[in-house]
Coordinates of C-alpha atoms in Angstrom, one line a residue:
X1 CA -42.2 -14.0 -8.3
X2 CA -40.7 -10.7 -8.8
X3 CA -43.7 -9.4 -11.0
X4 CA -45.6 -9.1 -7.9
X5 CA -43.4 -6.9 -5.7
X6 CA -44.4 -3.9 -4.1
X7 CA -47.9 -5.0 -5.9
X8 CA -51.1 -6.2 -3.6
X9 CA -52.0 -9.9 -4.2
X10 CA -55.2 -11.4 -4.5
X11 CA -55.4 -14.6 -3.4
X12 CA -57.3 -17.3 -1.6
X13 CA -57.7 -17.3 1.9
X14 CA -59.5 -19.7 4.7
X15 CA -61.4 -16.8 6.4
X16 CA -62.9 -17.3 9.6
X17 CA -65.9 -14.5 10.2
X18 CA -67.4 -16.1 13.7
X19 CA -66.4 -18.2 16.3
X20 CA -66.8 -21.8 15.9
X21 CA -68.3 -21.3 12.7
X22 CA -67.1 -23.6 9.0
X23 CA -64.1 -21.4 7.8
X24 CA -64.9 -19.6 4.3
X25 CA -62.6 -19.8 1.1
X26 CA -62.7 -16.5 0.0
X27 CA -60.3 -14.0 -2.6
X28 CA -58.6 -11.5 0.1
X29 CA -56.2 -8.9 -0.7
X30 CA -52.4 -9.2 0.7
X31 CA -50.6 -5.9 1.0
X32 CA -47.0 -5.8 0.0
X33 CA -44.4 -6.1 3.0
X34 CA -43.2 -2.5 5.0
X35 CA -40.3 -2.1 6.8
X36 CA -38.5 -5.6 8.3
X37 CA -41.8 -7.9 6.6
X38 CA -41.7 -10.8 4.3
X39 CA -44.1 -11.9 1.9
X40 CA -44.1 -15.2 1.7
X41 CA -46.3 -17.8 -0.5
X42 CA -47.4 -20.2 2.0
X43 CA -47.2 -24.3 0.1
X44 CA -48.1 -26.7 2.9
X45 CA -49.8 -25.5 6.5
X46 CA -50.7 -27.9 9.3
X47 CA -53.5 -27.2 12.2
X48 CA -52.7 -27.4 15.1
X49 CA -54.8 -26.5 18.3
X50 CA -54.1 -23.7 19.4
X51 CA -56.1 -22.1 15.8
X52 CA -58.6 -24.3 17.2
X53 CA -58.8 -22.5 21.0
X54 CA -59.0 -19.5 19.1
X55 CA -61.1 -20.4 16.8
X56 CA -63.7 -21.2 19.5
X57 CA -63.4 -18.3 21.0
X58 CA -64.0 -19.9 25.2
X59 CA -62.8 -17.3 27.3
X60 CA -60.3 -15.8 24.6
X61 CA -60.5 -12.4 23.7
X62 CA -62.5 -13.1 20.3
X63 CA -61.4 -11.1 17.1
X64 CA -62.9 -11.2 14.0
X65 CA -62.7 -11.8 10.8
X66 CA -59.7 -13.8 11.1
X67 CA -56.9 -15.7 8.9
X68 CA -55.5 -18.3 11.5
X69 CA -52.8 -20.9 10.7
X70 CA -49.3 -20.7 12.2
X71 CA -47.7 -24.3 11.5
X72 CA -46.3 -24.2 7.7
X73 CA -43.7 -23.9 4.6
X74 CA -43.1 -21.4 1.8
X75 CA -41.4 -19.6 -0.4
X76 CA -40.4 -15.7 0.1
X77 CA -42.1 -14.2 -2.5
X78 CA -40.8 -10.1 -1.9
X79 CA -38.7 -8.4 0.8
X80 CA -39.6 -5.2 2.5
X81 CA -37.6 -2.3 3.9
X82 CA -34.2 -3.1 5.6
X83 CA -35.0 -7.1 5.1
X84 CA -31.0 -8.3 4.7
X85 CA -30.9 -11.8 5.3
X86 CA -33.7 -13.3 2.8
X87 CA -34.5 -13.2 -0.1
X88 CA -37.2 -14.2 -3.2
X89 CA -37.1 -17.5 -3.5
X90 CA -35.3 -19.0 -0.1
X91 CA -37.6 -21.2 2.2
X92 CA -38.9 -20.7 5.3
X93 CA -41.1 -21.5 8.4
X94 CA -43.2 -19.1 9.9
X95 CA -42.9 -19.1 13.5
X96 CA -45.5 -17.9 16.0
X97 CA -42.6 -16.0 18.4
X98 CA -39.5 -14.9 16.7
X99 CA -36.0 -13.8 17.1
X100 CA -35.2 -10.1 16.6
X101 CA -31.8 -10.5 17.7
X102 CA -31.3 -7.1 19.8
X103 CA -32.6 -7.7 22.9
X104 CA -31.4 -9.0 26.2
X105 CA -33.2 -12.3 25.5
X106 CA -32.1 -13.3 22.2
X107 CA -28.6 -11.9 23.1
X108 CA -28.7 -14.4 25.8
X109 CA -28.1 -17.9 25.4
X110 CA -29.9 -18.8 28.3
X111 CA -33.6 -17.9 26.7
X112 CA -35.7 -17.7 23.5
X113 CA -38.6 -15.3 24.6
X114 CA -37.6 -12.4 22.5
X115 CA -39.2 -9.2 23.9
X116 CA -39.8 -7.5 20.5
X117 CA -41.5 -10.8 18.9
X118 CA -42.8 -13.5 21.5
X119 CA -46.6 -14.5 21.1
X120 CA -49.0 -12.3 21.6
X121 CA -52.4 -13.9 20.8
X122 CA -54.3 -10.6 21.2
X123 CA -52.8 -9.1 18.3
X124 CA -54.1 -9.2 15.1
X125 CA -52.1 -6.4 13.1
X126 CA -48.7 -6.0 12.3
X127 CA -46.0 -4.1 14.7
X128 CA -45.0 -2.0 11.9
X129 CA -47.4 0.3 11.5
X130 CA -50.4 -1.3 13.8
X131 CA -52.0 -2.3 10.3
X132 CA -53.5 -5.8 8.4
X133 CA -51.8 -6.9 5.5
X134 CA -55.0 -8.4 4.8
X135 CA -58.6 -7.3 3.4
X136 CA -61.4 -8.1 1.7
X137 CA -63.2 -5.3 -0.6
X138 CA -61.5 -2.5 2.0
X139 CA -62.5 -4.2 5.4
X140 CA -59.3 -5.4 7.1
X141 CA -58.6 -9.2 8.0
X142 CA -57.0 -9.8 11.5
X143 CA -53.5 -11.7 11.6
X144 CA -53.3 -14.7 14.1
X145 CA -50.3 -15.3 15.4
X146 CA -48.2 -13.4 13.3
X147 CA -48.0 -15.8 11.0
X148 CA -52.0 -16.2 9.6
X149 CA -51.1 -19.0 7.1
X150 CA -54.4 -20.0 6.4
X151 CA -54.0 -18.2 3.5
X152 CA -51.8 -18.3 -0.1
X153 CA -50.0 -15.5 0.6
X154 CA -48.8 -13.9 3.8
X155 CA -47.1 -11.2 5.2
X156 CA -44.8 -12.1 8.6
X157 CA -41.9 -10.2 10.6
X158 CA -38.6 -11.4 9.2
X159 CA -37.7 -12.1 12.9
X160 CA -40.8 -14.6 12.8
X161 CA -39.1 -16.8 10.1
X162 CA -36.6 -19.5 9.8
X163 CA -34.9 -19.7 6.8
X164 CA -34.1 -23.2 5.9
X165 CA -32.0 -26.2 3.6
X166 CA -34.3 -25.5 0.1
X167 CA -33.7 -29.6 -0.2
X168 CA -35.8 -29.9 2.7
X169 CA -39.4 -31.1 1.9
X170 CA -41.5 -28.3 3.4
X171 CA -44.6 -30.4 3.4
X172 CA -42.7 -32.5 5.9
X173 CA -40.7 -30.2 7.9
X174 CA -43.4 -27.5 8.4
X175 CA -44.6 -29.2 11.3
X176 CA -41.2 -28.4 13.3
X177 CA -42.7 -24.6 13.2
X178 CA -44.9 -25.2 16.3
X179 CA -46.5 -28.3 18.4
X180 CA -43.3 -30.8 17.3
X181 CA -40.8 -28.1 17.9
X182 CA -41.9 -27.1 21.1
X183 CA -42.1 -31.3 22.4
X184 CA -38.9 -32.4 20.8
X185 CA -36.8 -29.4 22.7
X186 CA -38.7 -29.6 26.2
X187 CA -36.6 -33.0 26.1
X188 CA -33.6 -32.3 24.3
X189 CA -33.0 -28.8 25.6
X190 CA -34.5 -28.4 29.1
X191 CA -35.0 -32.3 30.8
X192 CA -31.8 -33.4 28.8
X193 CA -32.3 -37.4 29.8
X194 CA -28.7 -39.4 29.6
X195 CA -28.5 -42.1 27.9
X196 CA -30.3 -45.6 29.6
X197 CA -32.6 -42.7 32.2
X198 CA -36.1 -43.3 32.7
X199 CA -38.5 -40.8 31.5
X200 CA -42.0 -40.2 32.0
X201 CA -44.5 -38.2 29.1
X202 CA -47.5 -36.8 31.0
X203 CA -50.0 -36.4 27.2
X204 CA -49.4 -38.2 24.1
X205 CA -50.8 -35.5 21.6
X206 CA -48.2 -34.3 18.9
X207 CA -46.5 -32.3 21.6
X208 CA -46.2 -35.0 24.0
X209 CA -45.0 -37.4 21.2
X210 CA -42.8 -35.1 19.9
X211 CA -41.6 -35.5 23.4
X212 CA -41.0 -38.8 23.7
X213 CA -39.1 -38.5 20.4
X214 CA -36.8 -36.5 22.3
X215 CA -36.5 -38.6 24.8
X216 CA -35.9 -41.8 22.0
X217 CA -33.0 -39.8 20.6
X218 CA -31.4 -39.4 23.9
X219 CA -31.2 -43.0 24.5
X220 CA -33.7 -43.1 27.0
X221 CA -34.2 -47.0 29.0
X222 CA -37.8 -46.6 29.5
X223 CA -40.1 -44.1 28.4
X224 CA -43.3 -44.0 30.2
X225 CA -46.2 -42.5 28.4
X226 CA -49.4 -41.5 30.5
X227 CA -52.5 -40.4 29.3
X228 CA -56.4 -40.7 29.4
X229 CA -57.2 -42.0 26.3
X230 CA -55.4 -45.3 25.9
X231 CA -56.5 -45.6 22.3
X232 CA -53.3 -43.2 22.0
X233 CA -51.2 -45.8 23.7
X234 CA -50.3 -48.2 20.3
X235 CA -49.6 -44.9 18.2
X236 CA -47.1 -44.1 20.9
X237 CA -44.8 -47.2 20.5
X238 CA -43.8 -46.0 17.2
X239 CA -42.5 -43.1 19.3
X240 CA -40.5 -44.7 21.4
X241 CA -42.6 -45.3 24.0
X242 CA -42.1 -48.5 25.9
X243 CA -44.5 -48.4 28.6
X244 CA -48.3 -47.0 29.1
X245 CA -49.9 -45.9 32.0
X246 CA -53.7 -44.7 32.3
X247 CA -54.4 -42.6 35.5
X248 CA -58.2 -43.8 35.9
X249 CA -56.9 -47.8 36.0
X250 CA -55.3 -47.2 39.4
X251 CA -56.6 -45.8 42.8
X252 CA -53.8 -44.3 43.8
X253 CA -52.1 -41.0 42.5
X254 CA -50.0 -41.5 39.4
X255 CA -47.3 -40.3 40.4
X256 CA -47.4 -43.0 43.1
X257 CA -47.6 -45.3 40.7
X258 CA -45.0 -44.5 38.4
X259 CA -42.7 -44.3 41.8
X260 CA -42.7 -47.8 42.4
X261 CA -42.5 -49.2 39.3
X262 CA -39.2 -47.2 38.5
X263 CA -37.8 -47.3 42.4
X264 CA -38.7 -44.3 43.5
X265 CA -39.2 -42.1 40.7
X266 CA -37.6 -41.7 37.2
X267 CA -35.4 -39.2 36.3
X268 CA -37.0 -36.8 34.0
X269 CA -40.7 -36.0 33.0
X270 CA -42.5 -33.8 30.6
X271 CA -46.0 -32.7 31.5
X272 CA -47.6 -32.0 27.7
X273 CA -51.4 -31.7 29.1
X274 CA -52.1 -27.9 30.4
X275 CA -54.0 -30.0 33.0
X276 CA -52.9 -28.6 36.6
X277 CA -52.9 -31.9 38.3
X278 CA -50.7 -33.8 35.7
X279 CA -48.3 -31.1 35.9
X280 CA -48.1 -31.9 40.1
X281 CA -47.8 -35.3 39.2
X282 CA -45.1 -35.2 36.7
X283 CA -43.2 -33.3 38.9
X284 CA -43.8 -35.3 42.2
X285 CA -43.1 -38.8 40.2
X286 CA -39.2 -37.7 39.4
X287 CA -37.0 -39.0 41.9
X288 CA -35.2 -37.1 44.6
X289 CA -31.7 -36.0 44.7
X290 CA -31.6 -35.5 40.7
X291 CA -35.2 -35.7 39.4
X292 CA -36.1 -32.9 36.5
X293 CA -39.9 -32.3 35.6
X294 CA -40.0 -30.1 32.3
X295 CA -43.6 -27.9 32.2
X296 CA -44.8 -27.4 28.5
X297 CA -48.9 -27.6 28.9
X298 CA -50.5 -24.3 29.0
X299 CA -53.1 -24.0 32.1
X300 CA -56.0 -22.2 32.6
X301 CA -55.3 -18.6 33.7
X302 CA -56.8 -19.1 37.0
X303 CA -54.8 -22.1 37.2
X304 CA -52.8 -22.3 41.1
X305 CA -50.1 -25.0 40.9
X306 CA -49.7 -26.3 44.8
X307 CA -46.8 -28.9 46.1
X308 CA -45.6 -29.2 49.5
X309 CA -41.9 -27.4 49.4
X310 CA -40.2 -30.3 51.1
X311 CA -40.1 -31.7 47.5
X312 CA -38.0 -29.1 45.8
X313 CA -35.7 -29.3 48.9
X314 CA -35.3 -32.7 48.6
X315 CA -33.3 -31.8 44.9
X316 CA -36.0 -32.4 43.0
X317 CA -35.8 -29.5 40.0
X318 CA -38.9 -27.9 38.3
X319 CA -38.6 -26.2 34.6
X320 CA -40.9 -24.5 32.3
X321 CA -40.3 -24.2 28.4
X322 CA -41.5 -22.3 25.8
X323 CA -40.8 -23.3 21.9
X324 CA -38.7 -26.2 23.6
X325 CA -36.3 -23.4 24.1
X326 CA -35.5 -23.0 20.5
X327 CA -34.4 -19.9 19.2
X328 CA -36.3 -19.5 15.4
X329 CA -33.8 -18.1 13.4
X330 CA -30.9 -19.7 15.1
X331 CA -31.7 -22.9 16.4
X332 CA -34.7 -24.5 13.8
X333 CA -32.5 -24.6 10.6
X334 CA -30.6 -26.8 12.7
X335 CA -33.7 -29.3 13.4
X336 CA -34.2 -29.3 10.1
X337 CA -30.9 -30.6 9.3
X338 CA -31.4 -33.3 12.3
X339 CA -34.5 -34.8 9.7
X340 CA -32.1 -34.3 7.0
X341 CA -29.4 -36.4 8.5
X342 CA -31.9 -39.1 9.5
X343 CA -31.8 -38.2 13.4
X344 CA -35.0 -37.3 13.6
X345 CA -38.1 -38.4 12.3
X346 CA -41.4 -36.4 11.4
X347 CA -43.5 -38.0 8.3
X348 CA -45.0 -40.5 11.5
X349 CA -46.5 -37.4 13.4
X350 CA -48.2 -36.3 9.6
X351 CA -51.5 -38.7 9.8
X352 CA -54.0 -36.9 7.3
X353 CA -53.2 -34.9 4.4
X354 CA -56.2 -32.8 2.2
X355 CA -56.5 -29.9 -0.3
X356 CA -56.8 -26.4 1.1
X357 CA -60.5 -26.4 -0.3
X358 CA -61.3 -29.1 2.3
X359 CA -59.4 -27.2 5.5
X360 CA -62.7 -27.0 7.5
X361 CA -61.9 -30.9 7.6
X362 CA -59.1 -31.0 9.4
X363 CA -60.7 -29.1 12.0
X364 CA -63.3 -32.1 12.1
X365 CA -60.2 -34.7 12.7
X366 CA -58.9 -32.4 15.7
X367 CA -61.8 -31.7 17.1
X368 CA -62.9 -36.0 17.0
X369 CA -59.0 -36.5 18.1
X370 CA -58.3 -38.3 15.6
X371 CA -54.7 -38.4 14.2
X372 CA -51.6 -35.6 14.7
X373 CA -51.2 -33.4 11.9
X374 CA -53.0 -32.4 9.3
X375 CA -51.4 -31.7 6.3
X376 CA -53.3 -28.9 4.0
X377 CA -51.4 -28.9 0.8
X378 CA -52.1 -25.5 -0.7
X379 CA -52.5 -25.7 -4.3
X380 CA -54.0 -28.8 -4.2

């Protein structure tokens, strides 16, 4: 890979020129990396939805043309400026908020949301310079995410990247870079059930499955899965999901429900829906005196969450999470080794796979709900 250093790359890229519109396979030019970026040549990427929110452009700032992706495994191809801890060859995950190590938040143990690199979705350049990496006969190509992996080759923050086990299949273990990631540690990390609790999972997309998995690997008694599509319900079990609940089957709240049928509340929930009203019920269905309801759904931006205070003074407790609390560089080497070691499992969430020519496909799957993940094998 060395031949290429310090070179610009032409590659193929999935471009996306308008909103809602069939991406477009099309040779882009990749700049080499400046000061603290990584090249990196991107193998296997997965979609998840968030490219597909802003791909659609509703009520996002829209920015185009565009080289989405943000779930996926590579190889570092070259190293810029000051880059001291990777190298050509390791492998890595992209991640969509990183880890510069400096600040007050990733000096802290308590928090991931590092203040150089968390998400910022109205960004489409790099922080170096304010620049694309990216162009197509001279007109610049906006990053997504940070990460833009919808594309051969890419160019990412080395705070943005995990560097993880080579042995590790990276069309398996990409999907911990995102959705899976951020489900698994809203359990594990921030509702932390005990062994033989009760749990309740508010969504059974990949997040809210990745959830439950969580939950399975604690030892949970009961996990309680609640959704609006009970086709999801038989996919679940292999989650460790023991019981199903669908909100529109009762006429009472949910939360009401779920109350008697675990006497008076279970002891942990995870709302994985972004919907305003499951997160009230997720956290008004944890018992009192110990009950934890973990926040991971993303709401509207006019969103008001409303509860009567009586149930936070009755010791009920209320968290939000972001990235399941993981830190990128620090903690997600570590999950990897979990699905080394057999602790965790991740080829069940990976329903479809197809060649990167046929990427517009798995948009199709997503936007039919059908399956997880998608997995776009790159050279394929």
């Amino acid at each position: 890979m060395s031949s290429t250093q310090g070179q610009v790359i032409r590659c193929k890229a999935a471009i996306s020129w308008e909103a809602g519109k069939p991406l477009v396979i099309e040779e882009v030019e990749v700049g080499p990396p400046q000061k603290m970026e990584v090249r990196l040549k991107i193998l296997f990427t997965s979609l998840c939805h968030t490219d597909v929110y802003f791909w659609e452009a509703k009520g996002q700032t829209p920015m185009f043309p565009r080289i989405f992706g943000h779930e996926a495994g590579g190889i570092v191809e070259s190293v810029g400026e000051g880059v001291t801890d990777l190298k050509p060859g390791d492998h890595v995950l992209p991640v969509f908020t990183g880890e510069c190590k400096e600040c007050r938040h990733c000096k802290s143990s308590e928090s991931n949301m590092c203040d150089l690199l968390r998400i910022n979705t109205d960004r489409g350049v790099m922080i170096e310079d304010g620049k694309s990496r990216f162009s197509k006969n001279g007109q610049p190509i906006y990053h997504f995410l940070g990460t833009s992996t919808f594309s051969e080759y890419t160019v990412v923050h080395v705070g943005c990247l995990a560097k993880i086990n080579p042995a590790a299949p990276l069309d398996v273990v990409c999907v911990l870079s995102c959705g899976i990631s951020t489900g698994l540690g809203a359990t594990l990390n921030v509702a932390k059930p005990t062994k033989g609790s009760t749990v309740a999972i508010f969504g059974l997309g990949a997040v809210g499955l990745a959830a439950a998995e969580g939950a399975r690997i604690s030892g949970a008694s009961r996990i309680i899965g609640i959704d609006l599509n009970a086709s999801r319900f038989n996919e679940a079990k292999k989650f460790g999901v023991t019981e199903f609940l669908n909100p529109k089957d009762y006429d009472k709240p949910i939360h009401e429900v779920i109350a008697e049928m675990t006497d008076g509340g279970v002891d942990r929930s995870v709302e994985c829906t972004g919907n305003v009203n499951a997160m009230i019920s997720a956290f008004e269905c944890v018992h009192d005196g110990w009950g934890v309801a973990v926040l991971v759904g993303v709401p509207n931006k006019d969103d008001a969450f409303k509860t009567h205070p009586v149930n936070i003074l009755n010791e009920r407790t209320l968290k939000g999470t972001f990235f399941g609390n993981y830190k990128p560089r620090s903690d997600i080497p570590n999950v990897v080794e979990k699905y080394m070691n057999k602790e965790l499992e991740l080829e069940k969430f990976i329903t479809h796979r197809i060649p990167f020519s046929e990427i517009n496909k798995a948009f199709d799957y997503m936007l039919r709900g059908e399956g997880l993940r998608c997995m776009i094998v790159m050279d394929a």
